Short mmCIF file of C-alpha atoms in Angstrom, two decimals:
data_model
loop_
_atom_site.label_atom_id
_atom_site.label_comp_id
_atom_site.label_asym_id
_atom_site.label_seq_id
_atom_site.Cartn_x
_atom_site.Cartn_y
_atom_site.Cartn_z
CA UNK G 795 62.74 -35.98 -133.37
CA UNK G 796 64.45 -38.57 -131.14
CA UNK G 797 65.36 -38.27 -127.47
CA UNK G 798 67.15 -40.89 -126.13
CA UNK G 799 68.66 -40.74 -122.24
CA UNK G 800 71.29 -43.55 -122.17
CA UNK G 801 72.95 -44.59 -118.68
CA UNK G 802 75.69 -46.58 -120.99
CA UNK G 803 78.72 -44.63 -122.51
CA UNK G 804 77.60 -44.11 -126.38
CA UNK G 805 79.73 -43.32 -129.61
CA UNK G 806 77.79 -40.28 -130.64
CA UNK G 807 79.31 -40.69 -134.83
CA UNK G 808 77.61 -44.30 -134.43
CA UNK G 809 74.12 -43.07 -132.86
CA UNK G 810 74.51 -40.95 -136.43
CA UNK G 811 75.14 -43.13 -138.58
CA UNK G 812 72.83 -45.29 -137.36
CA UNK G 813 70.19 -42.67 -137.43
CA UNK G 814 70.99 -41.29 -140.80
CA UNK G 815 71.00 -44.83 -142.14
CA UNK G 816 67.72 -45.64 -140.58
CA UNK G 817 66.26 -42.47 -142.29
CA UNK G 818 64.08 -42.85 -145.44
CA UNK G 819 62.13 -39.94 -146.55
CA UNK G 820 63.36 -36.34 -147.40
CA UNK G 821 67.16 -37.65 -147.71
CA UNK G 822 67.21 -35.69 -150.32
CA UNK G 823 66.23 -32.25 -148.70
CA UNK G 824 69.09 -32.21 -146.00
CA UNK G 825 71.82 -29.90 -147.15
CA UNK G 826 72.94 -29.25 -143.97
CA UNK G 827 73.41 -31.02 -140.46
CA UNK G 828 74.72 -29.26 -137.71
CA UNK G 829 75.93 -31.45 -134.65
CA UNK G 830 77.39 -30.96 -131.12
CA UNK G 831 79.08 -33.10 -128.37
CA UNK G 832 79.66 -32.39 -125.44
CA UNK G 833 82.44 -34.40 -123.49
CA UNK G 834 83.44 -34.76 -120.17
CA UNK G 835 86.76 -32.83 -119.41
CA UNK G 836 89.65 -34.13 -116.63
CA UNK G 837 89.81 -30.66 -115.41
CA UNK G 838 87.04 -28.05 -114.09
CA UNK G 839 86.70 -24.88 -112.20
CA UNK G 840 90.21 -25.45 -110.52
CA UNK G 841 90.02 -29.11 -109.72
CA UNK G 842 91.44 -31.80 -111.58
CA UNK G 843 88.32 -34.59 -112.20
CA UNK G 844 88.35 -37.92 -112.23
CA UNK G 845 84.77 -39.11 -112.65
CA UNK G 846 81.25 -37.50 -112.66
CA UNK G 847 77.99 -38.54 -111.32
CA UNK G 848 75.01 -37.26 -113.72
CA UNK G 849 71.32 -37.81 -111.73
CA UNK G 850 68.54 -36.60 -113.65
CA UNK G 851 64.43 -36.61 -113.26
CA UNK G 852 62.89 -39.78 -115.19
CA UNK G 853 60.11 -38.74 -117.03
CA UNK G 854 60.65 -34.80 -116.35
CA UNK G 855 63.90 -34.48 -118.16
CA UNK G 856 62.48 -36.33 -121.39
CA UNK G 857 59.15 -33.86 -121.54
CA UNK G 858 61.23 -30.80 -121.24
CA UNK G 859 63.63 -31.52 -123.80
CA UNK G 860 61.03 -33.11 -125.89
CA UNK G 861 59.47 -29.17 -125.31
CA UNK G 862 63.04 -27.69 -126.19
CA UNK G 863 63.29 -29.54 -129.43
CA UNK G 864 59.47 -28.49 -130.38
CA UNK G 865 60.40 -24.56 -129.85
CA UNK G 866 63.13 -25.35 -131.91
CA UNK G 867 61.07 -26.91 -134.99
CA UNK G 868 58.47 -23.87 -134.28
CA UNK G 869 61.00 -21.65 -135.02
CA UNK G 870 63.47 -23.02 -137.72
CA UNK G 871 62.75 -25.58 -140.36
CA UNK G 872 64.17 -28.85 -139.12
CA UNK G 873 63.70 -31.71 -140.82
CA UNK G 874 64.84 -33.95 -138.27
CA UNK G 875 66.38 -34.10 -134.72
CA UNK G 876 68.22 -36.41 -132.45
CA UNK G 877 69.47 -35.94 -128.85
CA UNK G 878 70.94 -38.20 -126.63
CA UNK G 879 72.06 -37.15 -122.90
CA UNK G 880 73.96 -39.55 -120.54
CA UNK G 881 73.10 -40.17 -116.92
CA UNK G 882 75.14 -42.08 -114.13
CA UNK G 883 78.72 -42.43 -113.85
CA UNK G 884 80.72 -41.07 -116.43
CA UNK G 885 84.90 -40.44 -117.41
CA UNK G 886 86.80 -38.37 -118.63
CA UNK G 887 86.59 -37.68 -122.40
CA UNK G 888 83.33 -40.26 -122.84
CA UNK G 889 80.43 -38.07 -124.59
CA UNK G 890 77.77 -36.01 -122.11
CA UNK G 891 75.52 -35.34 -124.71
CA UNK G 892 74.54 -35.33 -128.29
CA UNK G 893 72.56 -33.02 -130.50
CA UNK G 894 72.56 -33.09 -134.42
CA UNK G 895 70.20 -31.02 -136.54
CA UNK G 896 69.41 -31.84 -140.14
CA UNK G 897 67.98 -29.32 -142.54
CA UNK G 898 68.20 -27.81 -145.89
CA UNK G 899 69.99 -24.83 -145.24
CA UNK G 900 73.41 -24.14 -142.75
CA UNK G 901 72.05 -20.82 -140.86
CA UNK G 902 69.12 -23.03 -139.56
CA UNK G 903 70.69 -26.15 -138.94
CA UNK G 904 73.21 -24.32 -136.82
CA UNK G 905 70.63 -21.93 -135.05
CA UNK G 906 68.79 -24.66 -134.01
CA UNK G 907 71.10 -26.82 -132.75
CA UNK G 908 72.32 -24.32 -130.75
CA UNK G 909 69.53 -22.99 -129.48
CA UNK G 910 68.72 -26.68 -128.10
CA UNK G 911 72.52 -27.28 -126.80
CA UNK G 912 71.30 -23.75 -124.63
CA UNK G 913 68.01 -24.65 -123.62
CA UNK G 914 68.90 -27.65 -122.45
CA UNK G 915 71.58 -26.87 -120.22
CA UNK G 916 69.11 -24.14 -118.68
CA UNK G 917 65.72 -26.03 -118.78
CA UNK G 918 66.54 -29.56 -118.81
CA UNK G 919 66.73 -31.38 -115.10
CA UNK G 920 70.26 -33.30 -115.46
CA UNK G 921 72.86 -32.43 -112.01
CA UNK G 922 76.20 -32.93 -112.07
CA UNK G 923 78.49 -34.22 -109.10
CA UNK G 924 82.20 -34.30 -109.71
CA UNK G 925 84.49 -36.79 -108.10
CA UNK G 926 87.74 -34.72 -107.65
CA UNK G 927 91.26 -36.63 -107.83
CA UNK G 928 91.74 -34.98 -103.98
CA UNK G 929 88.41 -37.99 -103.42
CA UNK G 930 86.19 -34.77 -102.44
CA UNK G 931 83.20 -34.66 -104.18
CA UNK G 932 80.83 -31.47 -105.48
CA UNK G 933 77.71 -30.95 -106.96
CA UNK G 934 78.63 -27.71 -110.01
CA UNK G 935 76.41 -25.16 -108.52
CA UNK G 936 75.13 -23.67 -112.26
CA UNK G 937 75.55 -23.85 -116.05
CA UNK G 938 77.43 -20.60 -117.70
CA UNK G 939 75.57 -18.89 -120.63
CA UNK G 940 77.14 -20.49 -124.09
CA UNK G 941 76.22 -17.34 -125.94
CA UNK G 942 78.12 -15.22 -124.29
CA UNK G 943 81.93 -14.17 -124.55
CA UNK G 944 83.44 -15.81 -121.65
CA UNK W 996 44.24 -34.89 -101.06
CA UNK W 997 47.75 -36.23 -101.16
CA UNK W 998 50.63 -34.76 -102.98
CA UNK W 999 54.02 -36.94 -103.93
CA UNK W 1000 56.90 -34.64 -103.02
CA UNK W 1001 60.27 -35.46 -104.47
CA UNK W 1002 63.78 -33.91 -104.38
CA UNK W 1003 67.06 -34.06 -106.03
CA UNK W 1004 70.59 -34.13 -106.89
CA UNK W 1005 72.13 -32.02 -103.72
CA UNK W 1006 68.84 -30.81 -102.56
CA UNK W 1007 68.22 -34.57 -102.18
CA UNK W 1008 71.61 -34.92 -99.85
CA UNK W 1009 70.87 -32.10 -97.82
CA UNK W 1010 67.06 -33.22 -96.58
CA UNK W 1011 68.42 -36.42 -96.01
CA UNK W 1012 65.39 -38.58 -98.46
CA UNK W 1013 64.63 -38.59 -102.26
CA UNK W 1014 61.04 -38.03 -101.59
CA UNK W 1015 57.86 -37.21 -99.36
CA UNK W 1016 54.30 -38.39 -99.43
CA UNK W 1017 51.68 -35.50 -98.17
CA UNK W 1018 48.76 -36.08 -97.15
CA UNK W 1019 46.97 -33.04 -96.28
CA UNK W 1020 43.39 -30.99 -96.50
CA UNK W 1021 42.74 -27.52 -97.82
CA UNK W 1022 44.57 -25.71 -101.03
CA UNK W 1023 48.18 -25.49 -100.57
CA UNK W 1024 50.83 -23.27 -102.74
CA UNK W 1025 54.41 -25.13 -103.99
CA UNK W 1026 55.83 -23.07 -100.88
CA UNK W 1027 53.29 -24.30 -98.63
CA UNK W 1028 54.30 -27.64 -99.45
CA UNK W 1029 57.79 -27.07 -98.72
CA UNK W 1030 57.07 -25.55 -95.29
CA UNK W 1031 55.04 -28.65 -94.45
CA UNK W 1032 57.17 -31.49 -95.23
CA UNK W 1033 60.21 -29.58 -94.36
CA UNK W 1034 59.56 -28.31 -91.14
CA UNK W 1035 61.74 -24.94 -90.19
CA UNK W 1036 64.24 -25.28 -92.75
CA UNK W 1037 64.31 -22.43 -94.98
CA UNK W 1038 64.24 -23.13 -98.51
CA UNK W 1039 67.73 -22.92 -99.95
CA UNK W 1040 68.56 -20.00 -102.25
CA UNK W 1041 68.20 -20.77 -106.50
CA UNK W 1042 65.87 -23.99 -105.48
CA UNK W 1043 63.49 -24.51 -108.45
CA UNK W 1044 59.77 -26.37 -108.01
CA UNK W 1045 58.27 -28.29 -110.81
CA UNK W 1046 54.43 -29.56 -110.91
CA UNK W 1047 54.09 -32.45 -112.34
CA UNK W 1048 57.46 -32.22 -114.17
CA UNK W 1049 56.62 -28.77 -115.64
CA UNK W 1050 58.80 -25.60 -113.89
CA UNK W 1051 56.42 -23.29 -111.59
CA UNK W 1052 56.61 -20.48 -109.78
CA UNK W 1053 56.30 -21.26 -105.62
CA UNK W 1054 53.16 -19.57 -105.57
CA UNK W 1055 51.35 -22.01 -107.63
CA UNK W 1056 48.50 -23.65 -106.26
CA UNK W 1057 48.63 -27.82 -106.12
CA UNK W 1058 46.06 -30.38 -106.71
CA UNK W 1059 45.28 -33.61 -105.66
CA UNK W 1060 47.40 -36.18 -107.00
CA UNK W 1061 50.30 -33.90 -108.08
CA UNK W 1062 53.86 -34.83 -108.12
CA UNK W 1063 55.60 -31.68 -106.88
CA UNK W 1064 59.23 -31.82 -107.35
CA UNK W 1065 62.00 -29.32 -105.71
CA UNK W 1066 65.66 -28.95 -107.39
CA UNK W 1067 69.27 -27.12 -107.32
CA UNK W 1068 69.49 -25.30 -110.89
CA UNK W 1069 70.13 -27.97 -113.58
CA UNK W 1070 73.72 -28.65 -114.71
CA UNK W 1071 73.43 -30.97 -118.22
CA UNK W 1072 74.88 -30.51 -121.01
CA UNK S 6 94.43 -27.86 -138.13
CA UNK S 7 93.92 -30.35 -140.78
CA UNK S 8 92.64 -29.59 -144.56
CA UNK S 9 92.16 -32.06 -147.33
CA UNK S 10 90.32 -31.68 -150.56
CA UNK S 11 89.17 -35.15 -151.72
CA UNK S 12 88.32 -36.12 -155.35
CA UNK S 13 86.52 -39.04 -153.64
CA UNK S 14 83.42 -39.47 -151.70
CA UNK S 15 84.05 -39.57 -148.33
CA UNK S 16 82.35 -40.63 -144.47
CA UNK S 17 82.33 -37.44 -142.53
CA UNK S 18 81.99 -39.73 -139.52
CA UNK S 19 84.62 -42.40 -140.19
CA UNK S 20 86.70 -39.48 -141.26
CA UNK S 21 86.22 -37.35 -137.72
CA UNK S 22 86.18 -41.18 -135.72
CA UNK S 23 89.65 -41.62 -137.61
CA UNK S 24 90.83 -38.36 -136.72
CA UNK S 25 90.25 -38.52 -133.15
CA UNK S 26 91.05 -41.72 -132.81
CA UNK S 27 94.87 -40.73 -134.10
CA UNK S 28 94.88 -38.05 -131.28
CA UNK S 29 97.12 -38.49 -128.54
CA UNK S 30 98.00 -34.88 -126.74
CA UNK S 31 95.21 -32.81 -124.76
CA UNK S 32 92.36 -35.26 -125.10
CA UNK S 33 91.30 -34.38 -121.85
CA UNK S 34 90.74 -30.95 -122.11
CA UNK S 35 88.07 -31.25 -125.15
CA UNK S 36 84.69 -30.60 -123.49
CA UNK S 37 83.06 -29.20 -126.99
CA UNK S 38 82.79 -30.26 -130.36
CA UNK S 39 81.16 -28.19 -133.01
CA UNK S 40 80.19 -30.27 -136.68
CA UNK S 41 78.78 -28.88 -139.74
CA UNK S 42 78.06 -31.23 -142.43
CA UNK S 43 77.39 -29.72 -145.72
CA UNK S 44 75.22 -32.52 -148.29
CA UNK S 45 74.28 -32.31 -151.95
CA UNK S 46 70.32 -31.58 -152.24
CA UNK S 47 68.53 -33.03 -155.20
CA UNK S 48 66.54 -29.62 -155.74
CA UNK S 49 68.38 -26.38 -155.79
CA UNK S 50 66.59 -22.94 -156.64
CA UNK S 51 63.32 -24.35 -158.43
CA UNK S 52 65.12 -26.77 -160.46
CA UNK S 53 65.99 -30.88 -159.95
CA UNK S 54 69.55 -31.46 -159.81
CA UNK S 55 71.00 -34.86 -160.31
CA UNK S 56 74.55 -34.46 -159.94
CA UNK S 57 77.15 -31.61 -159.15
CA UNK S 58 80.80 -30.73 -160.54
CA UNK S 59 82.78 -29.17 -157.90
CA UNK S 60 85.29 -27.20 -159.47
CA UNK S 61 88.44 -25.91 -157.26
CA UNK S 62 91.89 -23.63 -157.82
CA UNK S 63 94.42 -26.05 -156.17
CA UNK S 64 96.77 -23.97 -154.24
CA UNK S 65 94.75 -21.27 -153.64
CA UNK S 66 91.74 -23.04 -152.27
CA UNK S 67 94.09 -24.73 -149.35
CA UNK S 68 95.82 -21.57 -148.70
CA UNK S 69 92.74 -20.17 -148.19
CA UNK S 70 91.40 -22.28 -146.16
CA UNK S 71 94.41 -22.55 -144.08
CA UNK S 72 94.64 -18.52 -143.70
CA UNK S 73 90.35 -18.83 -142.54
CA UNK S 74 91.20 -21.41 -140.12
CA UNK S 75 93.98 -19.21 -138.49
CA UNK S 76 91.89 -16.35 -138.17
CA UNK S 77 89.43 -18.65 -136.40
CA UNK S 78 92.36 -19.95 -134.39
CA UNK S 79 92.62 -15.79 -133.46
CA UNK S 80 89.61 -15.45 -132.15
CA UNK S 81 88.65 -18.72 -130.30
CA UNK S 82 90.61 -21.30 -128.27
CA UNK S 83 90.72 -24.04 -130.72
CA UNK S 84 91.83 -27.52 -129.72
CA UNK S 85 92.00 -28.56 -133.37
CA UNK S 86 90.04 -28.79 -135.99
CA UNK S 87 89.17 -30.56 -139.15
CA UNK S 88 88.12 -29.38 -142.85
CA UNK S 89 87.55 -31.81 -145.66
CA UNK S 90 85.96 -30.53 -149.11
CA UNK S 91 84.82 -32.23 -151.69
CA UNK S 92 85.92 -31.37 -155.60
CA UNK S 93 84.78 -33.17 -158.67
CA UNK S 94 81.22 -35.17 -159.69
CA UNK S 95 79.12 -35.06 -156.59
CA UNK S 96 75.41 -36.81 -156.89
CA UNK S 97 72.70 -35.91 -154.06
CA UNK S 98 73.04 -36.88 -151.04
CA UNK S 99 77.25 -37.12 -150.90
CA UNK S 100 79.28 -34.88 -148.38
CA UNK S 101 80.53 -31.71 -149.99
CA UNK S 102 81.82 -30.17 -146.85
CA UNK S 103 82.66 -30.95 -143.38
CA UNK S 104 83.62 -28.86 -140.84
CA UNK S 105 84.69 -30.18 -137.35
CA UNK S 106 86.24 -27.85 -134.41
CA UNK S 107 87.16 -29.54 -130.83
CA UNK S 108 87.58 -26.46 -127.87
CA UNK S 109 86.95 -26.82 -124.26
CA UNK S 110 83.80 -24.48 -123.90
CA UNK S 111 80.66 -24.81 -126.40
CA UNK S 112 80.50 -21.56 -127.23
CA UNK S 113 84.15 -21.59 -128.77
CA UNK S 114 83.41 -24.29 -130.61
CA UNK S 115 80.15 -23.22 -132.02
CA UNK S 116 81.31 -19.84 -133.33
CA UNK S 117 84.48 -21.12 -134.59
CA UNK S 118 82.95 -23.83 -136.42
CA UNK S 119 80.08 -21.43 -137.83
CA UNK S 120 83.01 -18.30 -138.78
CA UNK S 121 84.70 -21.03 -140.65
CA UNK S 122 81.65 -22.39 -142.89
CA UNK S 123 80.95 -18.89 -143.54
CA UNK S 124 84.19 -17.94 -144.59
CA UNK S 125 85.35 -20.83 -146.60
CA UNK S 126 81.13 -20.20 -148.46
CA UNK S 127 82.61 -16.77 -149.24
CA UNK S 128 86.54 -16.72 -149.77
CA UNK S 129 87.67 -20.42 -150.74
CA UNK S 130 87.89 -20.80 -154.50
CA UNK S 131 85.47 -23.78 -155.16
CA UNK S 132 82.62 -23.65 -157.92
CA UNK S 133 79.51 -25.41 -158.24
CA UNK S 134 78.03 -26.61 -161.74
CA UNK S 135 74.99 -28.29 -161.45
CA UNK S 136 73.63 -30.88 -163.82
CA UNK S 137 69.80 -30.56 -163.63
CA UNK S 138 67.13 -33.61 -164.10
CA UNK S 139 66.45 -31.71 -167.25
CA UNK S 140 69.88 -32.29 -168.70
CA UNK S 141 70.76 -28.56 -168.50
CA UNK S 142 73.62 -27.27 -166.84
CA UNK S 143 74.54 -23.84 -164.76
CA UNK S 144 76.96 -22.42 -163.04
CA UNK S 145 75.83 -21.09 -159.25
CA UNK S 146 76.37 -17.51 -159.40
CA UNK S 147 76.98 -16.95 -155.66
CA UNK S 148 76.66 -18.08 -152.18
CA UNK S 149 74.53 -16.88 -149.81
CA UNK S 150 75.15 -15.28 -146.35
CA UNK S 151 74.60 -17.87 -143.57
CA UNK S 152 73.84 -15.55 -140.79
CA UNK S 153 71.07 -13.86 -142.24
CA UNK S 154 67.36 -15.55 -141.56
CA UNK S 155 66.18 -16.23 -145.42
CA UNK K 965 108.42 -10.03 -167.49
CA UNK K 966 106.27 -13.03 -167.52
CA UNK K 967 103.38 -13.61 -165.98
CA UNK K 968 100.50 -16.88 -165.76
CA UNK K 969 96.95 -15.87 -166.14
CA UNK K 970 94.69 -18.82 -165.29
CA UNK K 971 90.53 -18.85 -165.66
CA UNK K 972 88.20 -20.67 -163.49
CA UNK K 973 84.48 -21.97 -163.96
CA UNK K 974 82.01 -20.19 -166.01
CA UNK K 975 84.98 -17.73 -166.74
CA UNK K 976 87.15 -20.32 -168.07
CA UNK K 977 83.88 -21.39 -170.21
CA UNK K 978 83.54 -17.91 -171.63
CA UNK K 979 86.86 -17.09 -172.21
CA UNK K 980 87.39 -20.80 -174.03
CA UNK K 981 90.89 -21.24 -172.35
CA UNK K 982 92.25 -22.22 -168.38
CA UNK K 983 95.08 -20.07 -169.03
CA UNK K 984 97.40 -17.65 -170.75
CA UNK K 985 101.27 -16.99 -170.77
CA UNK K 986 101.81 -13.17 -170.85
CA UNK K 987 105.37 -12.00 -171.57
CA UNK K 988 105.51 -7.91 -171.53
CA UNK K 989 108.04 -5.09 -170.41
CA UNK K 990 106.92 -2.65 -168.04
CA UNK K 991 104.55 -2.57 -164.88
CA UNK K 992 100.80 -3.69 -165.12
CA UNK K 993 98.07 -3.46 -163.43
CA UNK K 994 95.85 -6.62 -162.59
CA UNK K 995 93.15 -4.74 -164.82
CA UNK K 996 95.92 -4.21 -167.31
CA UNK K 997 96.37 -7.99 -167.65
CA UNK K 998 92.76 -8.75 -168.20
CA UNK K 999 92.63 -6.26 -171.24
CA UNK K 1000 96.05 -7.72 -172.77
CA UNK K 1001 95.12 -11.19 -172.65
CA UNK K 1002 91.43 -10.38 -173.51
CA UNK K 1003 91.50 -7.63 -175.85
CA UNK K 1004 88.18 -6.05 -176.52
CA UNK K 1005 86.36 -8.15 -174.05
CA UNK K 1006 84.90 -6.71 -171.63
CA UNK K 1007 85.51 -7.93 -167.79
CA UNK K 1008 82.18 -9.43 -166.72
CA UNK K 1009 80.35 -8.78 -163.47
CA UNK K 1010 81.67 -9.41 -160.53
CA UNK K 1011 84.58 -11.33 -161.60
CA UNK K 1012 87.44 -11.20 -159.14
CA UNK K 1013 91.14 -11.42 -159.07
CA UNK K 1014 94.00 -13.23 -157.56
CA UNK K 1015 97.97 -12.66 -157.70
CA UNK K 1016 99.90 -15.58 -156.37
CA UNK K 1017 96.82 -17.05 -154.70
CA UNK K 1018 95.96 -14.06 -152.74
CA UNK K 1019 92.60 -11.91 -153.40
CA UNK K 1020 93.84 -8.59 -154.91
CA UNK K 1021 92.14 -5.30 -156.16
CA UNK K 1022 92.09 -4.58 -159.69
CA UNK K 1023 94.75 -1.74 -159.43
CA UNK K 1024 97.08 -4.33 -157.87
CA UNK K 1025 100.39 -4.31 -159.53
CA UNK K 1026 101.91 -7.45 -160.90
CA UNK K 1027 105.32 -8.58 -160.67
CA UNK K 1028 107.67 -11.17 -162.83
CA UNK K 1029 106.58 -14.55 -162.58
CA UNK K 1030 103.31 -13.93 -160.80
CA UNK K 1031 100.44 -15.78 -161.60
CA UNK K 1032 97.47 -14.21 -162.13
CA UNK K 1033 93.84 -15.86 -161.56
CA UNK K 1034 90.57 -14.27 -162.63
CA UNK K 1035 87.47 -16.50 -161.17
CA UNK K 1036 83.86 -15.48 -160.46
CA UNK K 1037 82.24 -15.39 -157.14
CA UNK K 1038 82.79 -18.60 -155.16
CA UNK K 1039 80.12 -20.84 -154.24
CA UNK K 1040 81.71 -24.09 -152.45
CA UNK K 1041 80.74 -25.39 -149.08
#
């Protein structure tokens, strides 16, 4: 399990690679890995976007996904986990956030990494503020529920 | 005992500071807190309280030496 | 939609990076992508398996694939998406599948993603023979269902 | 009419051959196919069938110049 909060913009196929690479034991085991990115869009809720501020809670938002990512390997066999979440200001189409899952088998590796891509945008303390092309600014007042129908 | 209390993204904006240092005697609940170092303003609707950086319900007692945090609902992801 | 079947070992990363990279029309809009990486294991029902043979039915096995992807493309709001298989000698560790769907919402792009691995493990014509550590060979005799907890 | 049968995998194995060139008058069934091209052998298990790359019953009637595929389950991804 690795959780890394990065205030730079990050290729999230690098931060892979570079984790895969770094791996050594139970290579072998993986026969599935189930990743997600999230990116920033240029258009939300109405408003086209030009820019977003992301605060979050230093120390708080690394224990609760840390917790997130544990009820995750309590309930599925991971073999290993990385996240990485950006903070500050961000652009259009640069990455938000990372998760990959590796484990033997497909129905885990995708339960779990969805089940921390859902957590986390309920549980963990990261706020949004979106700079509007109009130059008005907003805070996004919630997170939607990803497993429901929209 | 004294209590660190800190506040964020637009909760931060609308009390005007990032955080609050309480120094107070007695046992005091998270909403307790609030009232104290935010005199008369009602707490805004949906604000969550964390004790030291774990979510808790307002009616959770605080200690000495707690950092008590108060938040809009979180928007990651 | 993009399908290849590759006789050659491939970079699931360099081979999404390159894809994206080419991309020039709604870039904006892409808020969620959804990745499933499939990967040879070195054991395989009680048994040590040192290398694979990935039979296909060229043709078939891309119009297949194409006619799942469309019925994904039904259900979800699909940006675009990606599926590369891998046919011939595989050894452990080496990509067999990957399976990469862009949509603006996470949920989309998680069920989309996840109906597509599913349906191309139970409708596209590719066969596995593995070559076990014990210089035996077998055929698998079927996939199993990804949604169900083992 | 004519009509390609082609064998996949473990089926190809068993039935020692990738494929067959069928020339016949008069309809046939998919099933019908199997038994002219394999006579006496039984169909195994689970085997399924495809006309002109499409999954098909058994029943299914074939045409000039389709080709006919006979494969077992599929286990790719």
């Amino acid at each position: 399990m690795t959780i890394k909060i990065s205030a730079e913009a990050f290729d999230p196929y690098q931060e892979i690679q570079a984790y895969q690479n770094a791996k050594t034991g139970n290579i072998g085991a993986i026969g599935a890995t189930s990743i997600f990115i999230g990116t920033m869009r240029d258009f939300n809720e109405g408003a086209a976007v030009k820019g977003m501020t992301l605060e979050y809670y230093p120390g708080m938002t690394e224990k609760q996904l840390k917790k997130i990512i544990t009820e995750a390997q309590q309930q599925w066999p991971i073999i290993d986990s990385l996240v990485i979440h950006r903070v500050g200001d961000i652009l259009p189409n640069e990455t938000i956030v990372l998760v990959a899952v590796w484990s033997s088998h497909r129905g885990d590796a995708f339960d779990a990494s969805r089940y921390i891509m859902e957590a986390l945008k309920s549980k963990a303390p990261f706020w949004k503020k979106e700079h509007l092309v109009t130059e008005n600014e907003r805070w996004l007042a919630h997170n939607t529920n990803g497993y429901k129908p929209r | 005992m004294s209590i660190k209390v800190r506040y964020f993204a637009s909760l931060k904006e609308s009390v005007g500071r990032s955080e609050d240092d309480l120094t107070i005697t007695g046992l005091l609940t998270v909403n307790e807190v609030w009232n104290l170092t935010n005199l008369g303003k009602p707490l805004p609707e949906n604000i969550l309280a964390a004790v030291n950086m774990e979510y808790v319900e307002f009616d959770n007692i605080v200690k000495d030496g707690d950092e008590v945090a108060f938040f809009p609902p979180v928007t990651g992801g």
